[in-house]
Amino acid sequence: MGKYSDKILVTGHKNPDTDSICSSITYTNFKNKLENTDKYAAMRLGNVSDETKFVLDYFNMPEPALIEGALEEGDKVILVDHNEKSQTVDGIENAEVLEIIDHHRLGGLVTATPLFMRVQPVGCTGTIVYQMYKENGIEISREMAGLMVSAILSDTLLFRSPTCTEADKIAGKELAAIAGIDPEVYAKEMFKAGSNLCEKSAEEIFNIDCKKFEMGEKVITVAQVSTINSDEIEDIHKKVSDFMGEGIKASGCDMAFLMITDIINESSTVVCAGEGAIDVMTDGFEVEANGDAVYLPGVVSRKKQMVPAIMGAFK
Amino acid sequence: MGKYSDKILVTGHKNPDTDSICSSITYTNFKNKLENTDKYAAMRLGNVSDETKFVLDYFNMPEPALIEGALEEGDKVILVDHNEKSQTVDGIENAEVLEIIDHHRLGGLVTATPLFMRVQPVGCTGTIVYQMYKENGIEISREMAGLMVSAILSDTLLFRSPTCTEADKIAGKELAAIAGIDPEVYAKEMFKAGSNLCEKSAEEIFNIDCKKFEMGEKVITVAQVSTINSDEIEDIHKKVSDFMGEGIKASGCDMAFLMITDIINESSTVVCAGEGAIDVMTDGFEVEANGDAVYLPGVVSRKKQMVPAIMGAFK
């Protein structure tokens, strides 16, 4: 009857970022309040990042529980902040997918039965969850507001990413007021907590926020880290180069990319591994290669800038 | 720059049924009114059925224009009443999918960029379109109400299908009042207009409302016709048997099913073709075979009853 058949699981993607963790908690709270129940449970598919840890500590909220192993027949699940099979819980084909709340491209998932799905081209799942609280007249506590605004600030890089829409700004402003934070000051502290990259190994850096995509026959990995410290970018690049070059052979992926995003200067250094990967970047963005990397001014969004460019190369 | 680059195309699925045609017209009207524009254009991917012809004639509305051939780079499209690649316009991979409004299972489509998607587990796309008119305060004309309620009556078999929800009943009731029709009387006339099956060839019957599904490695076709005349069911069965047996070899499909649905008695006779197809039915529904067909009392929904049973067999 399923491992978790007494609960409906609400989970973000593997290698969870702040939006995945915060949206699973806040959407669970929304559903439980809306239906006056406690049957929805916030879950996660991996360790929380340093950035997310800062957010949960700041608002004194516990981590969601970890889903261990694969789902089974009888399990029921709601996916937030993702809709791709390669990014979701193992055993998804056994479970019933009741809902998807997301802001990404459509990624090829198949379900057996009709579902509720709300996907909007906004900067953050937190913005959609905020709208659902408002539309249904559910009160937003300081803690829930804090998690939602943290997700928005994280995903939109303090409203500066090209993915950021008017709806994200409206939500962010109102939520910051409820949470009692100054977005500028809070976001910089949050990014700093998540920027602790130099102490990490190459493998740890690559896996902080790493997403897998299936494009036709190819399997592509696109990881991203952000920093507010421009000086450490070249050090990170050097540290991950060998790991990525070796790792690509072992991982079964065809290409791997790591975006090292400079939040302050709104640019990314993208380290490439796998045959033809560097060409995908130089052709897609019309830039010169610098060894195994490219420098992309203005490029900060995996979803809106990197993935479409990579998909363009596989058409 | 695309064949249709000055317009945003709004289209239902191939072999369009009444919901696909009516939702493409009414959602186009909604979008044009909401944005005070005329850039959205209702389109179709095949001939309208006799049932749909009755609806368009009754409310004096023209057919949507036909999309001929494949879409090209630069074309922009909104999909209503479907989300599966095998059911949508050719060349979808070249076009930009801006929105999907649907009430089916998630079927594996991939897009390059984030989109707006509203999928609800209700009986009809018309019900979702109705909700969007209401939520946005857009006035519903007699003609638009007539098309939406026709779609709802058609998809829910006059509110009797297991797919029918409270939301469909609420929408249907209000829309019938605006359209000035009695749902019972109107629906029977509409079903009768669409039930004109005995005059059609086996091929025509099979193609009236025929959907293709990719399940793992297999390609499965599930067609459906409805009748209010129980007496003609056995005649239709006999007529299509040979065609389906021969057709399966030529079509490249692995299995084909035709649901002959008895609207009055709420049951279906399902004719099966292809190796193992009859076993999928007898195992899935725990019934005995009658030659190349099974009789399924209570089964009237392709989406909620047939497709999950077939998917179960391919797990």
JSON list of N, CA and C in Angstrom, two decimals, chain B residues 258-302:
[
{"chain": "B", "resi": 258, "resn": "LEU", "atom": "N", "xyz": [-11.25, 0.26, -30.06]},
{"chain": "B", "resi": 258, "resn": "LEU", "atom": "CA", "xyz": [-12.36, 1.17, -30.34]},
{"chain": "B", "resi": 258, "resn": "LEU", "atom": "C", "xyz": [-13.41, 0.97, -29.26]},
{"chain": "B", "resi": 259, "resn": "MET", "atom": "N", "xyz": [-13.65, 2.03, -28.49]},
{"chain": "B", "resi": 259, "resn": "MET", "atom": "CA", "xyz": [-14.73, 2.01, -27.50]},
{"chain": "B", "resi": 259, "resn": "MET", "atom": "C", "xyz": [-16.03, 2.43, -28.21]},
{"chain": "B", "resi": 260, "resn": "ILE", "atom": "N", "xyz": [-17.02, 1.54, -28.23]},
{"chain": "B", "resi": 260, "resn": "ILE", "atom": "CA", "xyz": [-18.35, 1.93, -28.72]},
{"chain": "B", "resi": 260, "resn": "ILE", "atom": "C", "xyz": [-19.19, 2.14, -27.46]},
{"chain": "B", "resi": 261, "resn": "THR", "atom": "N", "xyz": [-19.38, 3.42, -27.12]},
{"chain": "B", "resi": 261, "resn": "THR", "atom": "CA", "xyz": [-19.96, 3.75, -25.82]},
{"chain": "B", "resi": 261, "resn": "THR", "atom": "C", "xyz": [-21.47, 3.99, -25.94]},
{"chain": "B", "resi": 262, "resn": "ASP", "atom": "N", "xyz": [-22.19, 3.28, -25.09]},
{"chain": "B", "resi": 262, "resn": "ASP", "atom": "CA", "xyz": [-23.65, 3.39, -25.03]},
{"chain": "B", "resi": 262, "resn": "ASP", "atom": "C", "xyz": [-23.98, 4.46, -23.98]},
{"chain": "B", "resi": 263, "resn": "ILE", "atom": "N", "xyz": [-24.37, 5.63, -24.45]},
{"chain": "B", "resi": 263, "resn": "ILE", "atom": "CA", "xyz": [-24.56, 6.77, -23.56]},
{"chain": "B", "resi": 263, "resn": "ILE", "atom": "C", "xyz": [-25.71, 6.51, -22.58]},
{"chain": "B", "resi": 264, "resn": "ILE", "atom": "N", "xyz": [-26.77, 5.89, -23.09]},
{"chain": "B", "resi": 264, "resn": "ILE", "atom": "CA", "xyz": [-27.96, 5.68, -22.26]},
{"chain": "B", "resi": 264, "resn": "ILE", "atom": "C", "xyz": [-27.69, 4.65, -21.15]},
{"chain": "B", "resi": 265, "resn": "ASN", "atom": "N", "xyz": [-27.06, 3.52, -21.53]},
{"chain": "B", "resi": 265, "resn": "ASN", "atom": "CA", "xyz": [-26.83, 2.45, -20.55]},
{"chain": "B", "resi": 265, "resn": "ASN", "atom": "C", "xyz": [-25.48, 2.57, -19.83]},
{"chain": "B", "resi": 266, "resn": "GLU", "atom": "N", "xyz": [-24.72, 3.61, -20.15]},
{"chain": "B", "resi": 266, "resn": "GLU", "atom": "CA", "xyz": [-23.42, 3.85, -19.50]},
{"chain": "B", "resi": 266, "resn": "GLU", "atom": "C", "xyz": [-22.52, 2.61, -19.50]},
{"chain": "B", "resi": 267, "resn": "SER", "atom": "N", "xyz": [-22.22, 2.16, -20.69]},
{"chain": "B", "resi": 267, "resn": "SER", "atom": "CA", "xyz": [-21.32, 1.01, -20.85]},
{"chain": "B", "resi": 267, "resn": "SER", "atom": "C", "xyz": [-20.58, 1.16, -22.17]},
{"chain": "B", "resi": 268, "resn": "SER", "atom": "N", "xyz": [-19.56, 0.33, -22.36]},
{"chain": "B", "resi": 268, "resn": "SER", "atom": "CA", "xyz": [-18.84, 0.35, -23.63]},
{"chain": "B", "resi": 268, "resn": "SER", "atom": "C", "xyz": [-18.57, -1.06, -24.12]},
{"chain": "B", "resi": 269, "resn": "THR", "atom": "N", "xyz": [-18.69, -1.25, -25.43]},
{"chain": "B", "resi": 269, "resn": "THR", "atom": "CA", "xyz": [-18.19, -2.44, -26.10]},
{"chain": "B", "resi": 269, "resn": "THR", "atom": "C", "xyz": [-16.85, -2.04, -26.70]},
{"chain": "B", "resi": 270, "resn": "VAL", "atom": "N", "xyz": [-15.77, -2.73, -26.33]},
{"chain": "B", "resi": 270, "resn": "VAL", "atom": "CA", "xyz": [-14.45, -2.35, -26.82]},
{"chain": "B", "resi": 270, "resn": "VAL", "atom": "C", "xyz": [-13.94, -3.40, -27.80]},
{"chain": "B", "resi": 271, "resn": "VAL", "atom": "N", "xyz": [-13.75, -2.98, -29.05]},
{"chain": "B", "resi": 271, "resn": "VAL", "atom": "CA", "xyz": [-13.21, -3.86, -30.08]},
{"chain": "B", "resi": 271, "resn": "VAL", "atom": "C", "xyz": [-11.68, -3.72, -30.06]},
{"chain": "B", "resi": 272, "resn": "CYS", "atom": "N", "xyz": [-10.99, -4.88, -30.08]},
{"chain": "B", "resi": 272, "resn": "CYS", "atom": "CA", "xyz": [-9.54, -4.90, -29.89]},
{"chain": "B", "resi": 272, "resn": "CYS", "atom": "C", "xyz": [-8.82, -5.45, -31.12]},
{"chain": "B", "resi": 273, "resn": "ALA", "atom": "N", "xyz": [-7.66, -4.85, -31.45]},
{"chain": "B", "resi": 273, "resn": "ALA", "atom": "CA", "xyz": [-6.84, -5.38, -32.53]},
{"chain": "B", "resi": 273, "resn": "ALA", "atom": "C", "xyz": [-5.37, -5.30, -32.15]},
{"chain": "B", "resi": 274, "resn": "GLY", "atom": "N", "xyz": [-4.57, -6.23, -32.65]},
{"chain": "B", "resi": 274, "resn": "GLY", "atom": "CA", "xyz": [-3.14, -6.25, -32.33]},
{"chain": "B", "resi": 274, "resn": "GLY", "atom": "C", "xyz": [-2.85, -7.34, -31.31]},
{"chain": "B", "resi": 275, "resn": "GLU", "atom": "N", "xyz": [-1.63, -7.87, -31.35]},
{"chain": "B", "resi": 275, "resn": "GLU", "atom": "CA", "xyz": [-1.26, -9.00, -30.50]},
{"chain": "B", "resi": 275, "resn": "GLU", "atom": "C", "xyz": [-1.37, -8.63, -29.03]},
{"chain": "B", "resi": 276, "resn": "GLY", "atom": "N", "xyz": [-2.13, -9.38, -28.29]},
{"chain": "B", "resi": 276, "resn": "GLY", "atom": "CA", "xyz": [-2.24, -9.18, -26.85]},
{"chain": "B", "resi": 276, "resn": "GLY", "atom": "C", "xyz": [-3.26, -8.13, -26.44]},
{"chain": "B", "resi": 277, "resn": "ALA", "atom": "N", "xyz": [-3.87, -7.45, -27.41]},
{"chain": "B", "resi": 277, "resn": "ALA", "atom": "CA", "xyz": [-4.77, -6.34, -27.07]},
{"chain": "B", "resi": 277, "resn": "ALA", "atom": "C", "xyz": [-5.97, -6.84, -26.27]},
{"chain": "B", "resi": 278, "resn": "ILE", "atom": "N", "xyz": [-6.54, -7.97, -26.70]},
{"chain": "B", "resi": 278, "resn": "ILE", "atom": "CA", "xyz": [-7.72, -8.48, -25.98]},
{"chain": "B", "resi": 278, "resn": "ILE", "atom": "C", "xyz": [-7.36, -8.87, -24.54]},
{"chain": "B", "resi": 279, "resn": "ASP", "atom": "N", "xyz": [-6.12, -9.37, -24.34]},
{"chain": "B", "resi": 279, "resn": "ASP", "atom": "CA", "xyz": [-5.70, -9.74, -22.99]},
{"chain": "B", "resi": 279, "resn": "ASP", "atom": "C", "xyz": [-5.57, -8.52, -22.09]},
{"chain": "B", "resi": 280, "resn": "VAL", "atom": "N", "xyz": [-5.14, -7.39, -22.67]},
{"chain": "B", "resi": 280, "resn": "VAL", "atom": "CA", "xyz": [-5.04, -6.16, -21.89]},
{"chain": "B", "resi": 280, "resn": "VAL", "atom": "C", "xyz": [-6.41, -5.82, -21.32]},
{"chain": "B", "resi": 281, "resn": "MET", "atom": "N", "xyz": [-7.46, -6.02, -22.12]},
{"chain": "B", "resi": 281, "resn": "MET", "atom": "CA", "xyz": [-8.82, -5.71, -21.67]},
{"chain": "B", "resi": 281, "resn": "MET", "atom": "C", "xyz": [-9.34, -6.74, -20.67]},
{"chain": "B", "resi": 282, "resn": "THR", "atom": "N", "xyz": [-9.19, -8.03, -20.99]},
{"chain": "B", "resi": 282, "resn": "THR", "atom": "CA", "xyz": [-9.76, -9.06, -20.09]},
{"chain": "B", "resi": 282, "resn": "THR", "atom": "C", "xyz": [-9.02, -9.07, -18.74]},
{"chain": "B", "resi": 283, "resn": "ASP", "atom": "N", "xyz": [-7.69, -8.82, -18.78]},
{"chain": "B", "resi": 283, "resn": "ASP", "atom": "CA", "xyz": [-6.93, -8.75, -17.52]},
{"chain": "B", "resi": 283, "resn": "ASP", "atom": "C", "xyz": [-7.25, -7.47, -16.76]},
{"chain": "B", "resi": 284, "resn": "GLY", "atom": "N", "xyz": [-7.25, -6.35, -17.49]},
{"chain": "B", "resi": 284, "resn": "GLY", "atom": "CA", "xyz": [-7.41, -5.05, -16.85]},
{"chain": "B", "resi": 284, "resn": "GLY", "atom": "C", "xyz": [-8.78, -4.88, -16.20]},
{"chain": "B", "resi": 285, "resn": "PHE", "atom": "N", "xyz": [-9.80, -5.41, -16.86]},
{"chain": "B", "resi": 285, "resn": "PHE", "atom": "CA", "xyz": [-11.16, -5.21, -16.34]},
{"chain": "B", "resi": 285, "resn": "PHE", "atom": "C", "xyz": [-11.79, -6.50, -15.78]},
{"chain": "B", "resi": 286, "resn": "GLU", "atom": "N", "xyz": [-11.01, -7.59, -15.80]},
{"chain": "B", "resi": 286, "resn": "GLU", "atom": "CA", "xyz": [-11.49, -8.87, -15.27]},
{"chain": "B", "resi": 286, "resn": "GLU", "atom": "C", "xyz": [-12.84, -9.26, -15.87]},
{"chain": "B", "resi": 287, "resn": "VAL", "atom": "N", "xyz": [-12.85, -9.33, -17.20]},
{"chain": "B", "resi": 287, "resn": "VAL", "atom": "CA", "xyz": [-14.06, -9.75, -17.92]},
{"chain": "B", "resi": 287, "resn": "VAL", "atom": "C", "xyz": [-13.69, -10.85, -18.93]},
{"chain": "B", "resi": 288, "resn": "GLU", "atom": "N", "xyz": [-14.70, -11.48, -19.49]},
{"chain": "B", "resi": 288, "resn": "GLU", "atom": "CA", "xyz": [-14.49, -12.49, -20.53]},
{"chain": "B", "resi": 288, "resn": "GLU", "atom": "C", "xyz": [-14.47, -11.82, -21.90]},
{"chain": "B", "resi": 289, "resn": "ALA", "atom": "N", "xyz": [-13.71, -12.39, -22.83]},
{"chain": "B", "resi": 289, "resn": "ALA", "atom": "CA", "xyz": [-13.72, -11.89, -24.21]},
{"chain": "B", "resi": 289, "resn": "ALA", "atom": "C", "xyz": [-14.93, -12.42, -24.95]},
{"chain": "B", "resi": 290, "resn": "ASN", "atom": "N", "xyz": [-15.43, -11.61, -25.87]},
{"chain": "B", "resi": 290, "resn": "ASN", "atom": "CA", "xyz": [-16.48, -12.03, -26.80]},
{"chain": "B", "resi": 290, "resn": "ASN", "atom": "C", "xyz": [-15.88, -11.87, -28.20]},
{"chain": "B", "resi": 291, "resn": "GLY", "atom": "N", "xyz": [-15.16, -12.90, -28.67]},
{"chain": "B", "resi": 291, "resn": "GLY", "atom": "CA", "xyz": [-14.43, -12.77, -29.93]},
{"chain": "B", "resi": 291, "resn": "GLY", "atom": "C", "xyz": [-13.35, -11.72, -29.79]},
{"chain": "B", "resi": 292, "resn": "ASP", "atom": "N", "xyz": [-13.37, -10.68, -30.63]},
{"chain": "B", "resi": 292, "resn": "ASP", "atom": "CA", "xyz": [-12.35, -9.62, -30.57]},
{"chain": "B", "resi": 292, "resn": "ASP", "atom": "C", "xyz": [-12.82, -8.42, -29.74]},
{"chain": "B", "resi": 293, "resn": "ALA", "atom": "N", "xyz": [-13.84, -8.62, -28.91]},
{"chain": "B", "resi": 293, "resn": "ALA", "atom": "CA", "xyz": [-14.37, -7.48, -28.14]},
{"chain": "B", "resi": 293, "resn": "ALA", "atom": "C", "xyz": [-14.63, -7.88, -26.69]},
{"chain": "B", "resi": 294, "resn": "VAL", "atom": "N", "xyz": [-14.77, -6.86, -25.84]},
{"chain": "B", "resi": 294, "resn": "VAL", "atom": "CA", "xyz": [-15.24, -7.07, -24.47]},
{"chain": "B", "resi": 294, "resn": "VAL", "atom": "C", "xyz": [-16.38, -6.11, -24.21]},
{"chain": "B", "resi": 295, "resn": "TYR", "atom": "N", "xyz": [-17.27, -6.50, -23.32]},
{"chain": "B", "resi": 295, "resn": "TYR", "atom": "CA", "xyz": [-18.36, -5.62, -22.91]},
{"chain": "B", "resi": 295, "resn": "TYR", "atom": "C", "xyz": [-18.06, -5.13, -21.50]},
{"chain": "B", "resi": 296, "resn": "LEU", "atom": "N", "xyz": [-18.02, -3.80, -21.31]},
{"chain": "B", "resi": 296, "resn": "LEU", "atom": "CA", "xyz": [-17.60, -3.23, -20.03]},
{"chain": "B", "resi": 296, "resn": "LEU", "atom": "C", "xyz": [-18.71, -2.34, -19.45]},
{"chain": "B", "resi": 297, "resn": "PRO", "atom": "N", "xyz": [-19.52, -2.90, -18.57]},
{"chain": "B", "resi": 297, "resn": "PRO", "atom": "CA", "xyz": [-20.56, -2.09, -17.93]},
{"chain": "B", "resi": 297, "resn": "PRO", "atom": "C", "xyz": [-19.92, -1.00, -17.07]},
{"chain": "B", "resi": 298, "resn": "GLY", "atom": "N", "xyz": [-20.44, 0.22, -17.11]},
{"chain": "B", "resi": 298, "resn": "GLY", "atom": "CA", "xyz": [-19.93, 1.31, -16.27]},
{"chain": "B", "resi": 298, "resn": "GLY", "atom": "C", "xyz": [-18.71, 2.01, -16.82]},
{"chain": "B", "resi": 299, "resn": "VAL", "atom": "N", "xyz": [-18.13, 1.48, -17.90]},
{"chain": "B", "resi": 299, "resn": "VAL", "atom": "CA", "xyz": [-16.92, 2.10, -18.46]},
{"chain": "B", "resi": 299, "resn": "VAL", "atom": "C", "xyz": [-17.32, 3.01, -19.63]},
{"chain": "B", "resi": 300, "resn": "VAL", "atom": "N", "xyz": [-17.13, 4.30, -19.48]},
{"chain": "B", "resi": 300, "resn": "VAL", "atom": "CA", "xyz": [-17.48, 5.25, -20.55]},
{"chain": "B", "resi": 300, "resn": "VAL", "atom": "C", "xyz": [-16.35, 6.25, -20.80]},
{"chain": "B", "resi": 301, "resn": "SER", "atom": "N", "xyz": [-15.31, 6.27, -19.93]},
{"chain": "B", "resi": 301, "resn": "SER", "atom": "CA", "xyz": [-14.27, 7.28, -20.05]},
{"chain": "B", "resi": 301, "resn": "SER", "atom": "C", "xyz": [-12.96, 6.69, -20.55]},
{"chain": "B", "resi": 302, "resn": "ARG", "atom": "N", "xyz": [-12.50, 7.19, -21.68]},
{"chain": "B", "resi": 302, "resn": "ARG", "atom": "CA", "xyz": [-11.19, 6.77, -22.21]},
{"chain": "B", "resi": 302, "resn": "ARG", "atom": "C", "xyz": [-10.08, 7.20, -21.25]}
]
